[in-house]
GROMACS .gro file of C-alpha atoms in nm:
model
  337
    1MET     CA    1   0.000   0.000   0.000
    2VAL     CA    2   0.117   0.354  -0.089
    3PHE     CA    3   0.012   0.657   0.114
    4VAL     CA    4  -0.008   1.001  -0.051
    5THR     CA    5  -0.060   1.316   0.155
    6GLY     CA    6  -0.196   1.630  -0.006
    7ALA     CA    7  -0.384   1.403  -0.246
    8THR     CA    8  -0.637   1.672  -0.339
    9GLY     CA    9  -0.359   1.915  -0.433
   10ILE     CA   10  -0.240   1.985  -0.784
   11LEU     CA   11   0.054   1.741  -0.754
   12GLY     CA   12  -0.076   1.485  -0.505
   13ARG     CA   13  -0.379   1.400  -0.718
   14VAL     CA   14  -0.162   1.327  -1.022
   15ILE     CA   15   0.082   1.113  -0.821
   16VAL     CA   16  -0.219   0.913  -0.698
   17LEU     CA   17  -0.350   0.871  -1.052
   18GLU     CA   18  -0.015   0.765  -1.197
   19LEU     CA   19   0.039   0.513  -0.916
   20LEU     CA   20  -0.305   0.365  -0.985
   21LYS     CA   21  -0.223   0.341  -1.355
   22LYS     CA   22   0.080   0.135  -1.257
   23GLY     CA   23  -0.136  -0.105  -1.056
   24GLN     CA   24  -0.051   0.024  -0.708
   25ASN     CA   25  -0.297   0.029  -0.418
   26VAL     CA   26  -0.322   0.387  -0.297
   27ARG     CA   27  -0.448   0.538   0.027
   28ALA     CA   28  -0.498   0.911  -0.010
   29ALA     CA   29  -0.507   1.167   0.270
   30LYS     CA   30  -0.769   1.442   0.268
   31ARG     CA   31  -0.937   1.685   0.499
   32GLN     CA   32  -1.301   1.645   0.599
   33SER     CA   33  -1.372   1.964   0.404
   34SER     CA   34  -1.196   1.849   0.084
   35HIS     CA   35  -1.387   1.873  -0.245
   36LEU     CA   36  -1.340   1.530  -0.400
   37ASP     CA   37  -1.571   1.601  -0.692
   38GLU     CA   38  -1.323   1.862  -0.812
   39VAL     CA   39  -1.044   1.602  -0.803
   40ARG     CA   40  -1.263   1.354  -0.993
   41ARG     CA   41  -1.341   1.613  -1.262
   42SER     CA   42  -0.976   1.705  -1.302
   43TYR     CA   43  -0.886   1.343  -1.383
   44LYS     CA   44  -1.054   1.385  -1.721
   45PHE     CA   45  -0.754   1.597  -1.821
   46TYR     CA   46  -0.512   1.310  -1.758
   47THR     CA   47  -0.699   0.992  -1.847
   48GLU     CA   48  -0.987   0.864  -2.058
   49ASN     CA   49  -1.113   0.664  -1.758
   50PRO     CA   50  -1.135   0.920  -1.474
   51ASP     CA   51  -1.411   0.749  -1.277
   52HIS     CA   52  -1.246   0.406  -1.307
   53PHE     CA   53  -0.928   0.528  -1.139
   54PHE     CA   54  -1.093   0.768  -0.895
   55ASN     CA   55  -1.313   0.489  -0.756
   56LYS     CA   56  -1.001   0.285  -0.673
   57ILE     CA   57  -0.868   0.542  -0.428
   58ASP     CA   58  -0.884   0.458  -0.058
   59TRP     CA   59  -0.962   0.804   0.082
   60VAL     CA   60  -0.894   0.867   0.450
   61ASP     CA   61  -0.946   1.176   0.666
   62VAL     CA   62  -0.621   1.260   0.842
   63ASP     CA   63  -0.550   1.503   1.124
   64PHE     CA   64  -0.179   1.590   1.111
   65ASN     CA   65  -0.202   1.717   1.468
   66ASP     CA   66  -0.306   1.371   1.587
   67ILE     CA   67  -0.028   1.110   1.592
   68ASN     CA   68  -0.282   0.830   1.639
   69SER     CA   69  -0.474   0.946   1.332
   70LEU     CA   70  -0.152   0.934   1.131
   71LYS     CA   71  -0.055   0.593   1.265
   72GLU     CA   72  -0.398   0.459   1.171
   73ALA     CA   73  -0.360   0.596   0.817
   74LEU     CA   74  -0.017   0.431   0.786
   75LYS     CA   75  -0.133   0.079   0.873
   76GLY     CA   76  -0.014  -0.158   0.599
   77VAL     CA   77   0.167   0.128   0.419
   78GLU     CA   78   0.520   0.071   0.288
   79GLU     CA   79   0.570   0.389   0.083
   80VAL     CA   80   0.482   0.751   0.159
   81TYR     CA   81   0.467   1.046  -0.081
   82HIS     CA   82   0.443   1.358   0.137
   83THR     CA   83   0.313   1.636  -0.088
   84ALA     CA   84   0.084   1.811   0.163
   85ALA     CA   85   0.185   2.171   0.229
   86LYS     CA   86   0.051   2.517   0.289
   87VAL     CA   87   0.169   2.757   0.017
   88GLY     CA   88   0.128   3.128   0.068
   89PHE     CA   89   0.303   3.462   0.066
   90ASN     CA   90   0.068   3.662   0.285
   91PRO     CA   91   0.208   3.725   0.634
   92LYS     CA   92  -0.129   3.630   0.785
   93ASP     CA   93  -0.058   3.271   0.673
   94ASP     CA   94   0.283   3.248   0.843
   95LYS     CA   95   0.174   3.062   1.157
   96GLU     CA   96  -0.045   2.817   0.965
   97MET     CA   97   0.238   2.761   0.716
   98TYR     CA   98   0.483   2.672   0.991
   99HIS     CA   99   0.233   2.446   1.162
  100THR     CA  100   0.134   2.262   0.843
  101ASN     CA  101   0.470   2.240   0.673
  102VAL     CA  102   0.701   2.184   0.968
  103LYS     CA  103   0.496   2.030   1.250
  104GLY     CA  104   0.287   1.828   1.004
  105THR     CA  105   0.601   1.677   0.852
  106GLU     CA  106   0.753   1.615   1.195
  107ASN     CA  107   0.437   1.436   1.314
  108LEU     CA  108   0.413   1.225   1.000
  109LEU     CA  109   0.774   1.113   1.034
  110PHE     CA  110   0.717   1.033   1.400
  111ALA     CA  111   0.417   0.820   1.303
  112CYS     CA  112   0.637   0.634   1.052
  113GLU     CA  113   0.858   0.511   1.337
  114GLY     CA  114   0.768   0.151   1.420
  115SER     CA  115   0.539   0.126   1.117
  116ASP     CA  116   0.579  -0.076   0.794
  117VAL     CA  117   0.696   0.236   0.604
  118LYS     CA  118   1.020   0.165   0.416
  119LYS     CA  119   1.031   0.454   0.168
  120PHE     CA  120   0.953   0.823   0.214
  121LEU     CA  121   0.950   1.093  -0.055
  122PHE     CA  122   0.925   1.456   0.052
  123VAL     CA  123   0.819   1.732  -0.187
  124SER     CA  124   1.007   2.048  -0.099
  125SER     CA  125   1.075   2.351  -0.322
  126ILE     CA  126   1.352   2.534  -0.505
  127ALA     CA  127   1.267   2.823  -0.270
  128VAL     CA  128   1.501   2.670  -0.010
  129MET     CA  129   1.808   2.687  -0.236
  130ASP     CA  130   2.030   2.994  -0.237
  131LEU     CA  131   2.401   2.948  -0.303
  132PHE     CA  132   2.517   2.945  -0.666
  133ASN     CA  133   2.761   2.699  -0.823
  134GLU     CA  134   3.063   2.797  -1.034
  135LYS     CA  135   2.834   2.846  -1.335
  136GLY     CA  136   2.618   3.093  -1.146
  137GLU     CA  137   2.334   2.842  -1.124
  138ILE     CA  138   2.131   2.684  -0.847
  139ASP     CA  139   2.186   2.309  -0.821
  140GLU     CA  140   2.141   2.032  -0.564
  141ASN     CA  141   2.441   2.156  -0.367
  142SER     CA  142   2.295   2.504  -0.326
  143ASP     CA  143   2.236   2.528   0.047
  144PHE     CA  144   1.985   2.747   0.226
  145ASN     CA  145   2.149   3.075   0.329
  146PRO     CA  146   1.997   3.204   0.656
  147LYS     CA  147   2.151   3.547   0.593
  148GLU     CA  148   1.929   3.606   0.288
  149GLU     CA  149   1.575   3.745   0.293
  150HIS     CA  150   1.327   3.456   0.271
  151SER     CA  151   0.952   3.416   0.261
  152ALA     CA  152   0.788   3.229   0.547
  153TYR     CA  153   0.708   2.955   0.296
  154ALA     CA  154   1.076   2.905   0.209
  155ILE     CA  155   1.173   2.899   0.576
  156SER     CA  156   0.902   2.645   0.658
  157LYS     CA  157   1.013   2.417   0.374
  158HIS     CA  158   1.375   2.441   0.485
  159LEU     CA  159   1.282   2.347   0.842
  160ALA     CA  160   1.067   2.059   0.712
  161GLU     CA  161   1.365   1.934   0.510
  162MET     CA  162   1.571   1.928   0.829
  163GLU     CA  163   1.312   1.694   0.983
  164VAL     CA  164   1.331   1.465   0.680
  165TRP     CA  165   1.712   1.451   0.688
  166ARG     CA  166   1.694   1.373   1.059
  167ALA     CA  167   1.470   1.075   0.982
  168SER     CA  168   1.717   0.972   0.711
  169ALA     CA  169   2.002   0.977   0.963
  170GLU     CA  170   1.794   0.754   1.186
  171GLY     CA  171   1.756   0.493   0.912
  172LEU     CA  172   1.449   0.580   0.706
  173ASN     CA  173   1.495   0.562   0.326
  174VAL     CA  174   1.414   0.917   0.214
  175VAL     CA  175   1.445   1.121  -0.102
  176ILE     CA  176   1.370   1.493  -0.137
  177VAL     CA  177   1.252   1.659  -0.457
  178ASN     CA  178   1.265   2.035  -0.513
  179PRO     CA  179   1.026   2.134  -0.791
  180GLY     CA  180   0.994   2.478  -0.937
  181MET     CA  181   0.647   2.626  -0.986
  182ILE     CA  182   0.426   2.333  -1.079
  183ILE     CA  183   0.184   2.391  -1.365
  184GLY     CA  184  -0.114   2.157  -1.374
  185SER     CA  185  -0.486   2.129  -1.439
  186GLY     CA  186  -0.762   2.163  -1.184
  187ASN     CA  187  -0.748   2.320  -0.840
  188TRP     CA  188  -0.780   2.652  -1.022
  189GLY     CA  189  -0.727   2.948  -0.794
  190ASN     CA  190  -0.543   2.756  -0.522
  191SER     CA  191  -0.167   2.729  -0.468
  192SER     CA  192   0.018   2.691  -0.802
  193GLY     CA  193  -0.320   2.623  -0.968
  194ASP     CA  194  -0.367   3.000  -0.940
  195ILE     CA  195  -0.127   3.079  -1.225
  196PHE     CA  196  -0.391   3.103  -1.500
  197PRO     CA  197  -0.659   3.294  -1.302
  198THR     CA  198  -0.389   3.532  -1.176
  199PHE     CA  199  -0.250   3.620  -1.518
  200GLU     CA  200  -0.603   3.646  -1.655
  201LYS     CA  201  -0.726   3.890  -1.390
  202SER     CA  202  -0.409   4.093  -1.337
  203ASN     CA  203  -0.288   4.327  -1.611
  204PHE     CA  204   0.054   4.360  -1.451
  205THR     CA  205   0.351   4.133  -1.397
  206PHE     CA  206   0.705   4.150  -1.259
  207SER     CA  207   1.058   4.199  -1.388
  208GLY     CA  208   1.198   3.872  -1.255
  209GLY     CA  209   1.124   3.511  -1.329
  210THR     CA  210   1.127   3.161  -1.192
  211SER     CA  211   1.157   2.794  -1.286
  212TYR     CA  212   0.864   2.581  -1.394
  213ALA     CA  213   0.772   2.215  -1.416
  214ASP     CA  214   0.477   2.027  -1.563
  215VAL     CA  215   0.284   1.837  -1.295
  216ARG     CA  216   0.303   1.525  -1.516
  217ASP     CA  217   0.683   1.542  -1.512
  218VAL     CA  218   0.701   1.597  -1.137
  219ALA     CA  219   0.468   1.304  -1.065
  220GLU     CA  220   0.653   1.069  -1.301
  221ILE     CA  221   0.995   1.160  -1.163
  222CYS     CA  222   0.878   1.111  -0.803
  223ILE     CA  223   0.747   0.765  -0.888
  224GLN     CA  224   1.063   0.671  -1.077
  225LEU     CA  225   1.288   0.778  -0.789
  226MET     CA  226   1.092   0.565  -0.544
  227GLY     CA  227   1.074   0.273  -0.787
  228LYS     CA  228   1.450   0.279  -0.843
  229ASN     CA  229   1.517   0.302  -0.467
  230ILE     CA  230   1.719   0.622  -0.498
  231PHE     CA  231   1.754   0.754  -0.144
  232GLY     CA  232   1.962   0.990   0.066
  233GLU     CA  233   1.967   1.257  -0.206
  234ARG     CA  234   1.774   1.558  -0.331
  235PHE     CA  235   1.670   1.629  -0.690
  236ILE     CA  236   1.565   1.955  -0.851
  237ILE     CA  237   1.267   1.913  -1.085
  238ILE     CA  238   1.227   2.194  -1.338
  239SER     CA  239   1.184   2.196  -1.712
  240GLU     CA  240   1.288   2.555  -1.790
  241ASN     CA  241   1.365   2.894  -1.637
  242GLU     CA  242   1.141   3.169  -1.771
  243ASN     CA  243   1.067   3.538  -1.715
  244TYR     CA  244   0.726   3.630  -1.577
  245VAL     CA  245   0.682   3.866  -1.871
  246ASP     CA  246   0.707   3.582  -2.123
  247ILE     CA  247   0.480   3.345  -1.931
  248ALA     CA  248   0.224   3.622  -1.882
  249GLY     CA  249   0.251   3.709  -2.251
  250GLN     CA  250   0.179   3.353  -2.365
  251ILE     CA  251  -0.117   3.314  -2.129
  252ARG     CA  252  -0.276   3.652  -2.193
  253LYS     CA  253  -0.231   3.628  -2.571
  254THR     CA  254  -0.412   3.293  -2.576
  255LEU     CA  255  -0.689   3.444  -2.363
  256GLY     CA  256  -0.719   3.738  -2.603
  257LEU     CA  257  -0.595   3.993  -2.351
  258GLU     CA  258  -0.353   4.284  -2.386
  259LYS     CA  259   0.007   4.253  -2.271
  260ALA     CA  260   0.066   4.285  -1.900
  261LYS     CA  261   0.249   4.589  -1.768
  262VAL     CA  262   0.574   4.528  -1.582
  263LEU     CA  263   0.602   4.662  -1.228
  264SER     CA  264   0.957   4.780  -1.171
  265ARG     CA  265   1.157   4.705  -0.859
  266LEU     CA  266   1.138   5.075  -0.771
  267GLN     CA  267   0.760   5.067  -0.782
  268LEU     CA  268   0.754   4.755  -0.567
  269ASN     CA  269   0.990   4.912  -0.313
  270VAL     CA  270   0.747   5.201  -0.284
  271GLY     CA  271   0.487   4.936  -0.206
  272VAL     CA  272   0.710   4.800   0.073
  273LEU     CA  273   0.725   5.148   0.224
  274ALA     CA  274   0.348   5.182   0.193
  275ASN     CA  275   0.310   4.846   0.367
  276THR     CA  276   0.523   4.970   0.655
  277LEU     CA  277   0.313   5.284   0.691
  278PHE     CA  278  -0.037   5.166   0.605
  279GLY     CA  279  -0.031   4.784   0.602
  280TRP     CA  280  -0.218   4.775   0.934
  281LEU     CA  281  -0.501   4.967   0.767
  282ILE     CA  282  -0.498   4.820   0.412
  283PRO     CA  283  -0.468   4.437   0.422
  284PRO     CA  284  -0.365   4.386   0.054
  285LEU     CA  285  -0.053   4.596   0.119
  286ARG     CA  286   0.071   4.332   0.364
  287MET     CA  287   0.163   4.110   0.069
  288VAL     CA  288   0.423   4.366  -0.042
  289THR     CA  289   0.705   4.247   0.183
  290ARG     CA  290   1.076   4.283   0.118
  291ALA     CA  291   1.110   3.905   0.077
  292ASN     CA  292   0.826   3.891  -0.178
  293VAL     CA  293   0.966   4.184  -0.374
  294GLU     CA  294   1.307   4.020  -0.385
  295SER     CA  295   1.150   3.698  -0.509
  296VAL     CA  296   0.956   3.846  -0.802
  297SER     CA  297   1.224   4.096  -0.908
  298ARG     CA  298   1.505   3.855  -0.987
  299MET     CA  299   1.566   3.540  -1.187
  300LYS     CA  300   1.769   3.257  -1.038
  301ILE     CA  301   1.888   3.016  -1.306
  302VAL     CA  302   1.817   2.665  -1.179
  303SER     CA  303   1.982   2.354  -1.321
  304ASN     CA  304   1.798   2.029  -1.396
  305LYS     CA  305   2.114   1.850  -1.506
  306LYS     CA  306   2.124   1.598  -1.220
  307ILE     CA  307   1.777   1.451  -1.267
  308LYS     CA  308   1.806   1.447  -1.646
  309GLU     CA  309   2.128   1.248  -1.625
  310ARG     CA  310   2.023   1.016  -1.342
  311LEU     CA  311   1.695   0.910  -1.500
  312ASN     CA  312   1.777   0.993  -1.862
  313TYR     CA  313   1.465   1.207  -1.841
  314GLN     CA  314   1.321   1.428  -2.114
  315PHE     CA  315   1.104   1.712  -1.985
  316ILE     CA  316   0.789   1.839  -2.152
  317PRO     CA  317   0.880   2.178  -2.310
  318LEU     CA  318   0.741   2.469  -2.111
  319LYS     CA  319   0.543   2.609  -2.404
  320GLU     CA  320   0.365   2.275  -2.447
  321THR     CA  321   0.297   2.263  -2.074
  322VAL     CA  322   0.134   2.605  -2.073
  323ASP     CA  323  -0.066   2.531  -2.390
  324PHE     CA  324  -0.196   2.199  -2.253
  325HIS     CA  325  -0.304   2.320  -1.910
  326LEU     CA  326  -0.429   2.660  -2.029
  327LYS     CA  327  -0.654   2.481  -2.280
  328ASN     CA  328  -0.793   2.273  -1.993
  329TYR     CA  329  -0.849   2.590  -1.790
  330ILE     CA  330  -1.040   2.756  -2.076
  331ASN     CA  331  -1.252   2.448  -2.145
  332ASP     CA  332  -1.328   2.399  -1.777
  333LYS     CA  333  -1.450   2.758  -1.747
  334LYS     CA  334  -1.677   2.713  -2.051
  335SER     CA  335  -1.826   2.391  -1.913
  336LYS     CA  336  -1.929   2.567  -1.591
  337LYS     CA  337  -2.115   2.848  -1.765
   0.00000   0.00000   0.00000
C-alpha cells in the first residue's frame, strides 16, 4: 500500500492517478472539508477513464495534529509520498504555514517510526536553495542561506527538510525533490493552480522570473525515484527557467488579452514602504514584503542536469505545458457556464 498526503492538491492528485495506472494500491489523505468532486473532474484531463481510477482510491481523513490518526492511516503502508503543504506569501498565513509544513512533517515522520513504512519521498521547493555553483546556477548543492531574505514559505520548507534529513540519519529511506512552480490542471485558484486565473485577472507582472515544471513530469519523476530506490539525495525538478513577462505574454495572448504591464523594482519598493506605513489599515498591502519583492524581481537560473542524467529524463517543453493546461483551464471555465 502507498500513502499520498496532499492528495487533493495539484501534484498529489496526479501522483495518486499515476500510481493507480501502474497497478498500485493507494491510500490518499484528505481533509473532511476536501472537495473530492473537483479532483474527480480534473482526472478527465489526464486519463480517458477518470471514474475508473478515482473509484479505486482509498480516501482517509487525516489530522496531522493527531499522531494516532496518522498511525492509523499508515497501517499496511510501505511507501509515503508527502506532498501536503501550505503555500502562501501573505504574512497572515505564516503561523499556519509553519504548523502545516514543519509540524505536520515532523508528526508524519514520528508516526512512521515503528510502522511498515520503508520509503519516504518529501516534496520540498527550489525556494530553499540559495548558493550558486561555479556556473552561477542553483543546483542540488545550493544550500539554504539564513543570511538572505526569505519568505515564510521558504523557511518552513527548509525546516521541514531538516526533519526529513533527521529521519534519514535515523535509518528511514528518504528522497527529497525540489520542484519549481508546478503547472497543472484543476485546483484553479489555489496554490500553483492560481497561475492562470492570476495572469487572466491581473494586467501587470514582474521583472523577474522563476523555474517551472509540468505536474506530469514531477509526478513521473517522483514515482521513478521511489521505484528505483534512490535515497539519501535531493533532486531539482524543473523543465525551464522563464521570465514572468514571457509566461504572462503567452497566457494573456491565448486568452485574447492585452500585454501585462511590468512593475519595476522601484515601484515595488514604494509598495514595501506603503506596507510599513499603512499595512495595518490596508490588508492587501501586507503582501508587499521585502522578501516577496526580492522573489519576483530577480531570476535565479536553476539547473535540472542531475535529474536528467540520473533518469535519462526528457522534460515536456514549457510552451507545451502552458498550452496543454491553459486549454484545460479555458474548457473547464466554458463547461461551468
